[in-house]
Amino acid sequence: MHIVLSLGGSLVNTENGIDTVFLNQIRQILEKSEHNFAIVTGGGKAARKYANEVRLKGGNEFEADEAAIVATKENAKAVIDVFSAGKSNICKKVCLDFDNARKEAKKFRFIAMGGTIPGITTDADAALLAEAINSRRLVNISNVDAIYDSNPKENKNAKKYGSLDYSTLINLACRSDTRKAGENFVFDILACKIIARSKIEAHFVSGKNLNDLENAINGKNHNGTIVK
Ligand code: UTP
């Protein structure tokens, strides 16, 4: 079975470019585990930049999304490059769609994919990929350490959830739709609904806490949030 990792784009591509140190740390943790992995990368700042460039030229939102998807695929390629240099058994091409990913997952221990179609996010891609390849576990790695009942950056009394059921997760994601633009909930609503309908166990951890990350991929307890 492949475990699906949803890897936030801003962790892959930082202000200082591709974070090869971080990607190598992840590679070592994954190599050590007994599992196989399908890694879905977000677009980070580059996605917003590419999308805005298209909008400035008069492009529509579909076209802006298409440009943003390019950034997600660049990040998937960065993962492939680091894992290949580390001699991991990774598919050398970025998987372009779910069908492609399903085929490559049969051949490789590691596969990497970015976005797929306009209108969704790589969280939803990761959830759909988990369904497509019958994965039972998804690990979301972002720059927040867990799921909270409100934005912890704005509310110092925000309550952190150690565990959640699917319906509470969906309620939290729906509620966040009314928040200010740019203040996205940690996992988008479509992704929440997909993991709920297939009962995929989801772990939410920070990329800065490698211990949590390692425990999450191995299905052990950690300081983030477990949804099941
Ligand atoms: P994400 O929003 O998934 O990446 O995709 P991110 O910004 O790194 O987010 P986190 O950190 O993982 O939460 C970036 C953009 O790419 C487009 C959307 O415009 C999205 O906002 N996209 C991505 C798609 O249109 N379709 C996809 O399948 C994936």
mmCIF file of C-alpha atoms and ligand atoms in Angstrom:
data_model
loop_
_atom_site.group_PDB
_atom_site.id
_atom_site.type_symbol
_atom_site.label_atom_id
_atom_site.label_comp_id
_atom_site.label_asym_id
_atom_site.label_seq_id
_atom_site.Cartn_x
_atom_site.Cartn_y
_atom_site.Cartn_z
ATOM 1 C CA MET A 1 0.000 0.000 0.000
ATOM 2 C CA HIS A 2 1.142 3.519 -0.769
ATOM 3 C CA ILE A 3 0.667 6.193 1.869
ATOM 4 C CA VAL A 4 -0.273 9.525 0.347
ATOM 5 C CA LEU A 5 1.611 12.633 1.450
ATOM 6 C CA SER A 6 0.124 16.038 0.741
ATOM 7 C CA LEU A 7 3.156 18.283 0.905
ATOM 8 C CA GLY A 8 2.549 22.044 1.113
ATOM 9 C CA GLY A 9 4.220 23.899 -1.732
ATOM 10 C CA SER A 10 5.746 26.535 0.535
ATOM 11 C CA LEU A 11 7.721 23.795 2.299
ATOM 12 C CA VAL A 12 9.251 22.618 -0.979
ATOM 13 C CA ASN A 13 9.910 25.998 -2.564
ATOM 14 C CA THR A 14 10.821 28.621 0.031
ATOM 15 C CA GLU A 15 11.975 32.250 -0.251
ATOM 16 C CA ASN A 16 15.459 30.792 -0.841
ATOM 17 C CA GLY A 17 14.423 28.383 -3.596
ATOM 18 C CA ILE A 18 13.971 24.600 -3.430
ATOM 19 C CA ASP A 19 14.607 23.394 0.127
ATOM 20 C CA THR A 20 16.785 20.385 -0.683
ATOM 21 C CA VAL A 21 17.805 20.024 2.976
ATOM 22 C CA PHE A 22 14.162 19.533 3.998
ATOM 23 C CA LEU A 23 13.434 17.241 1.052
ATOM 24 C CA ASN A 24 16.434 15.089 1.939
ATOM 25 C CA GLN A 25 15.231 14.861 5.550
ATOM 26 C CA ILE A 26 11.844 13.691 4.296
ATOM 27 C CA ARG A 27 13.521 11.255 1.910
ATOM 28 C CA GLN A 28 15.497 9.673 4.747
ATOM 29 C CA ILE A 29 12.399 9.284 6.938
ATOM 30 C CA LEU A 30 10.399 7.709 4.118
ATOM 31 C CA GLU A 31 13.267 5.433 3.055
ATOM 32 C CA LYS A 32 13.539 4.114 6.628
ATOM 33 C CA SER A 33 9.844 3.222 6.868
ATOM 34 C CA GLU A 34 8.371 -0.011 5.573
ATOM 35 C CA HIS A 35 5.803 1.749 3.373
ATOM 36 C CA ASN A 36 5.513 3.028 -0.188
ATOM 37 C CA PHE A 37 4.591 6.659 -0.819
ATOM 38 C CA ALA A 38 2.673 8.811 -3.290
ATOM 39 C CA ILE A 39 3.751 12.422 -2.772
ATOM 40 C CA VAL A 40 1.471 15.233 -3.931
ATOM 41 C CA THR A 41 3.084 18.675 -3.893
ATOM 42 C CA GLY A 42 1.358 22.043 -3.582
ATOM 43 C CA GLY A 43 2.381 25.132 -5.504
ATOM 44 C CA GLY A 44 3.294 27.586 -2.747
ATOM 45 C CA LYS A 45 4.152 31.188 -3.604
ATOM 46 C CA ALA A 46 5.120 30.341 -7.192
ATOM 47 C CA ALA A 47 1.565 29.131 -7.847
ATOM 48 C CA ARG A 48 0.122 32.478 -6.732
ATOM 49 C CA LYS A 49 2.762 34.339 -8.759
ATOM 50 C CA TYR A 50 2.077 32.371 -11.963
ATOM 51 C CA ALA A 51 -1.683 32.753 -11.495
ATOM 52 C CA ASN A 52 -1.396 36.509 -10.957
ATOM 53 C CA GLU A 53 0.763 36.924 -14.050
ATOM 54 C CA VAL A 54 -1.981 35.263 -16.099
ATOM 55 C CA ARG A 55 -4.678 37.464 -14.505
ATOM 56 C CA LEU A 56 -2.647 40.623 -15.235
ATOM 57 C CA LYS A 57 -2.562 39.629 -18.899
ATOM 58 C CA GLY A 58 -6.357 39.299 -18.881
ATOM 59 C CA GLY A 59 -6.479 35.542 -18.407
ATOM 60 C CA ASN A 60 -9.511 33.970 -16.741
ATOM 61 C CA GLU A 61 -9.552 31.949 -13.513
ATOM 62 C CA PHE A 62 -9.366 28.640 -15.372
ATOM 63 C CA GLU A 63 -6.192 29.832 -17.070
ATOM 64 C CA ALA A 64 -4.829 31.200 -13.781
ATOM 65 C CA ASP A 65 -5.352 27.752 -12.245
ATOM 66 C CA GLU A 66 -3.626 26.113 -15.197
ATOM 67 C CA ALA A 67 -0.609 28.351 -14.554
ATOM 68 C CA ALA A 68 -0.684 27.562 -10.827
ATOM 69 C CA ILE A 69 -0.726 23.843 -11.623
ATOM 70 C CA VAL A 70 2.597 24.318 -13.446
ATOM 71 C CA ALA A 71 4.127 25.419 -10.120
ATOM 72 C CA THR A 72 2.775 22.313 -8.340
ATOM 73 C CA LYS A 73 4.382 20.120 -11.002
ATOM 74 C CA GLU A 74 7.688 21.971 -10.693
ATOM 75 C CA ASN A 75 7.648 21.127 -7.004
ATOM 76 C CA ALA A 76 6.868 17.476 -7.762
ATOM 77 C CA LYS A 77 9.878 17.469 -10.098
ATOM 78 C CA ALA A 78 12.027 18.934 -7.306
ATOM 79 C CA VAL A 79 10.970 16.022 -5.064
ATOM 80 C CA ILE A 80 11.814 13.540 -7.821
ATOM 81 C CA ASP A 81 15.257 15.122 -8.332
ATOM 82 C CA VAL A 82 16.153 14.926 -4.636
ATOM 83 C CA PHE A 83 14.849 11.362 -4.255
ATOM 84 C CA SER A 84 16.626 10.257 -7.465
ATOM 85 C CA ALA A 85 19.930 11.720 -6.264
ATOM 86 C CA GLY A 86 19.392 9.712 -3.062
ATOM 87 C CA LYS A 87 18.920 6.561 -5.175
ATOM 88 C CA SER A 88 15.316 6.075 -4.084
ATOM 89 C CA ASN A 89 13.104 3.879 -6.222
ATOM 90 C CA ILE A 90 11.053 6.801 -7.527
ATOM 91 C CA CYS A 91 9.233 7.213 -10.832
ATOM 92 C CA LYS A 92 11.363 9.783 -12.698
ATOM 93 C CA LYS A 93 8.386 11.475 -14.338
ATOM 94 C CA VAL A 94 5.823 13.635 -12.553
ATOM 95 C CA CYS A 95 2.517 11.718 -12.672
ATOM 96 C CA LEU A 96 0.144 13.834 -14.736
ATOM 97 C CA ASP A 97 -3.199 12.375 -13.721
ATOM 98 C CA PHE A 98 -4.751 9.738 -11.459
ATOM 99 C CA ASP A 99 -4.664 7.010 -14.083
ATOM 100 C CA ASN A 100 -0.978 7.618 -14.700
ATOM 101 C CA ALA A 101 -0.297 7.675 -10.950
ATOM 102 C CA ARG A 102 -2.199 4.418 -10.448
ATOM 103 C CA LYS A 103 -0.060 2.679 -13.081
ATOM 104 C CA GLU A 104 3.260 4.036 -11.787
ATOM 105 C CA ALA A 105 2.364 3.187 -8.184
ATOM 106 C CA LYS A 106 2.310 -0.467 -9.218
ATOM 107 C CA LYS A 107 5.923 -0.183 -10.393
ATOM 108 C CA PHE A 108 7.628 2.238 -8.027
ATOM 109 C CA ARG A 109 8.025 2.606 -4.270
ATOM 110 C CA PHE A 110 7.714 6.404 -4.636
ATOM 111 C CA ILE A 111 5.684 8.475 -7.061
ATOM 112 C CA ALA A 112 5.205 12.254 -7.183
ATOM 113 C CA MET A 113 2.308 14.243 -8.586
ATOM 114 C CA GLY A 114 1.269 17.907 -8.657
ATOM 115 C CA GLY A 115 -2.136 19.352 -9.529
ATOM 116 C CA THR A 116 -4.490 17.879 -12.091
ATOM 117 C CA ILE A 117 -7.441 20.034 -13.190
ATOM 118 C CA PRO A 118 -8.386 23.695 -12.578
ATOM 119 C CA GLY A 119 -10.815 24.471 -9.794
ATOM 120 C CA ILE A 120 -9.414 22.187 -7.120
ATOM 121 C CA THR A 121 -6.327 22.100 -4.880
ATOM 122 C CA THR A 122 -3.582 19.597 -4.277
ATOM 123 C CA ASP A 123 -5.305 18.651 -0.994
ATOM 124 C CA ALA A 124 -8.198 17.339 -3.079
ATOM 125 C CA ASP A 125 -5.762 15.722 -5.528
ATOM 126 C CA ALA A 126 -4.083 13.944 -2.608
ATOM 127 C CA ALA A 127 -7.425 12.710 -1.252
ATOM 128 C CA LEU A 128 -8.576 11.537 -4.690
ATOM 129 C CA LEU A 129 -5.251 9.837 -5.320
ATOM 130 C CA ALA A 130 -5.577 8.026 -1.991
ATOM 131 C CA GLU A 131 -8.941 6.690 -3.179
ATOM 132 C CA ALA A 132 -7.601 5.800 -6.624
ATOM 133 C CA ILE A 133 -4.723 3.729 -5.279
ATOM 134 C CA ASN A 134 -6.657 2.315 -2.300
ATOM 135 C CA SER A 135 -4.458 4.059 0.218
ATOM 136 C CA ARG A 136 -5.772 3.929 3.782
ATOM 137 C CA ARG A 137 -3.595 6.719 5.170
ATOM 138 C CA LEU A 138 -2.942 10.318 4.128
ATOM 139 C CA VAL A 139 -0.435 12.617 5.824
ATOM 140 C CA ASN A 140 -0.837 16.350 5.306
ATOM 141 C CA ILE A 141 2.426 18.215 5.855
ATOM 142 C CA SER A 142 2.088 21.974 6.098
ATOM 143 C CA ASN A 143 3.376 24.909 8.120
ATOM 144 C CA VAL A 144 0.752 24.475 10.861
ATOM 145 C CA ASP A 145 1.314 21.786 13.471
ATOM 146 C CA ALA A 146 -2.304 20.589 13.789
ATOM 147 C CA ILE A 147 -5.968 21.446 13.212
ATOM 148 C CA TYR A 148 -7.412 24.178 15.457
ATOM 149 C CA ASP A 149 -10.965 25.404 16.026
ATOM 150 C CA SER A 150 -9.879 28.879 14.863
ATOM 151 C CA ASN A 151 -6.798 30.410 13.299
ATOM 152 C CA PRO A 152 -4.012 30.015 15.921
ATOM 153 C CA LYS A 153 -2.104 32.932 14.372
ATOM 154 C CA GLU A 154 -5.011 35.259 15.176
ATOM 155 C CA ASN A 155 -6.443 33.685 18.292
ATOM 156 C CA LYS A 156 -4.042 32.663 21.033
ATOM 157 C CA ASN A 157 -6.831 30.705 22.736
ATOM 158 C CA ALA A 158 -7.481 28.612 19.646
ATOM 159 C CA LYS A 159 -8.177 25.006 20.641
ATOM 160 C CA LYS A 160 -5.949 22.347 19.132
ATOM 161 C CA TYR A 161 -7.494 18.998 18.230
ATOM 162 C CA GLY A 162 -5.481 15.859 18.910
ATOM 163 C CA SER A 163 -8.096 13.799 17.143
ATOM 164 C CA LEU A 164 -11.258 14.490 15.182
ATOM 165 C CA ASP A 165 -14.029 12.605 13.444
ATOM 166 C CA TYR A 166 -14.840 13.255 9.795
ATOM 167 C CA SER A 167 -18.034 15.233 10.379
ATOM 168 C CA THR A 168 -16.313 17.656 12.779
ATOM 169 C CA LEU A 169 -13.520 18.125 10.242
ATOM 170 C CA ILE A 170 -16.066 18.898 7.500
ATOM 171 C CA ASN A 171 -17.850 21.385 9.786
ATOM 172 C CA LEU A 172 -14.580 23.171 10.555
ATOM 173 C CA ALA A 173 -13.672 23.331 6.849
ATOM 174 C CA CYS A 174 -17.163 24.680 5.950
ATOM 175 C CA ARG A 175 -16.979 27.299 8.679
ATOM 176 C CA SER A 176 -13.661 28.529 7.329
ATOM 177 C CA ASP A 177 -15.345 29.387 4.007
ATOM 178 C CA THR A 178 -16.565 32.578 5.647
ATOM 179 C CA ARG A 179 -13.095 33.644 6.743
ATOM 180 C CA LYS A 180 -11.085 36.330 4.977
ATOM 181 C CA ALA A 181 -9.626 35.533 1.562
ATOM 182 C CA GLY A 182 -6.162 34.069 1.840
ATOM 183 C CA GLU A 183 -6.882 32.543 5.234
ATOM 184 C CA ASN A 184 -7.433 29.046 4.003
ATOM 185 C CA PHE A 185 -8.310 26.203 6.331
ATOM 186 C CA VAL A 186 -5.533 23.630 6.555
ATOM 187 C CA PHE A 187 -7.402 21.110 4.345
ATOM 188 C CA ASP A 188 -9.950 22.076 1.718
ATOM 189 C CA ILE A 189 -13.571 21.059 1.900
ATOM 190 C CA LEU A 190 -13.544 18.752 -1.126
ATOM 191 C CA ALA A 191 -10.532 16.913 0.291
ATOM 192 C CA CYS A 192 -12.327 16.576 3.652
ATOM 193 C CA LYS A 193 -15.383 15.071 1.980
ATOM 194 C CA ILE A 194 -13.332 12.618 -0.060
ATOM 195 C CA ILE A 195 -11.413 11.255 2.932
ATOM 196 C CA ALA A 196 -14.690 11.060 4.859
ATOM 197 C CA ARG A 197 -16.549 9.037 2.225
ATOM 198 C CA SER A 198 -13.700 6.531 1.958
ATOM 199 C CA LYS A 199 -12.759 6.624 5.654
ATOM 200 C CA ILE A 200 -9.124 7.388 4.885
ATOM 201 C CA GLU A 201 -7.158 8.007 8.084
ATOM 202 C CA ALA A 202 -5.617 11.483 7.869
ATOM 203 C CA HIS A 203 -2.749 12.936 9.877
ATOM 204 C CA PHE A 204 -2.010 16.660 10.052
ATOM 205 C CA VAL A 205 1.534 17.590 11.048
ATOM 206 C CA SER A 206 4.019 20.390 10.568
ATOM 207 C CA GLY A 207 6.957 20.002 8.195
ATOM 208 C CA LYS A 208 9.079 21.548 10.935
ATOM 209 C CA ASN A 209 8.505 18.648 13.332
ATOM 210 C CA LEU A 210 10.185 15.639 11.781
ATOM 211 C CA ASN A 211 9.383 13.424 14.767
ATOM 212 C CA ASP A 212 5.671 14.039 14.315
ATOM 213 C CA LEU A 213 6.026 13.456 10.611
ATOM 214 C CA GLU A 214 7.741 10.122 11.143
ATOM 215 C CA ASN A 215 5.136 9.004 13.684
ATOM 216 C CA ALA A 216 2.318 10.084 11.361
ATOM 217 C CA ILE A 217 3.530 8.097 8.388
ATOM 218 C CA ASN A 218 3.885 5.055 10.623
ATOM 219 C CA GLY A 219 0.360 5.525 12.026
ATOM 220 C CA LYS A 220 1.625 6.299 15.545
ATOM 221 C CA ASN A 221 0.492 9.058 17.914
ATOM 222 C CA HIS A 222 1.980 12.520 17.482
ATOM 223 C CA ASN A 223 1.421 16.148 18.475
ATOM 224 C CA GLY A 224 -0.608 16.974 15.363
ATOM 225 C CA THR A 225 -4.189 15.908 14.584
ATOM 226 C CA ILE A 226 -5.458 12.472 13.600
ATOM 227 C CA VAL A 227 -8.760 12.273 11.723
ATOM 228 C CA LYS A 228 -10.543 8.954 11.519
HETATM 229 P P1 UTP B 1 -2.405 24.326 -3.732
HETATM 230 O O1 UTP B 1 -3.281 25.397 -3.167
HETATM 231 O O2 UTP B 1 -2.825 22.964 -3.554
HETATM 232 O O3 UTP B 1 -0.910 24.502 -3.259
HETATM 233 O O4 UTP B 1 -2.252 24.599 -5.274
HETATM 234 P P2 UTP B 1 -0.353 25.369 -2.049
HETATM 235 O O5 UTP B 1 -0.618 26.800 -2.344
HETATM 236 O O6 UTP B 1 1.055 24.949 -1.852
HETATM 237 O O7 UTP B 1 -1.263 25.002 -0.864
HETATM 238 P P3 UTP B 1 -0.919 24.150 0.397
HETATM 239 O O8 UTP B 1 0.203 24.856 1.074
HETATM 240 O O9 UTP B 1 -0.548 22.794 -0.132
HETATM 241 O O10 UTP B 1 -2.218 24.142 1.169
HETATM 242 C C1 UTP B 1 -1.924 25.883 -5.758
HETATM 243 C C2 UTP B 1 -2.968 26.346 -6.754
HETATM 244 O O11 UTP B 1 -2.898 25.542 -7.937
HETATM 245 C C3 UTP B 1 -4.181 25.400 -8.508
HETATM 246 C C4 UTP B 1 -5.130 26.221 -7.636
HETATM 247 O O12 UTP B 1 -5.161 27.538 -8.164
HETATM 248 C C5 UTP B 1 -4.403 26.228 -6.293
HETATM 249 O O13 UTP B 1 -4.787 27.319 -5.494
HETATM 250 N N1 UTP B 1 -4.546 23.965 -8.600
HETATM 251 C C6 UTP B 1 -3.894 23.031 -7.849
HETATM 252 C C7 UTP B 1 -5.546 23.583 -9.455
HETATM 253 O O14 UTP B 1 -6.175 24.397 -10.131
HETATM 254 N N2 UTP B 1 -5.835 22.262 -9.585
HETATM 255 C C8 UTP B 1 -5.190 21.317 -8.876
HETATM 256 O O15 UTP B 1 -5.488 20.108 -9.058
HETATM 257 C C9 UTP B 1 -4.208 21.707 -7.971
#
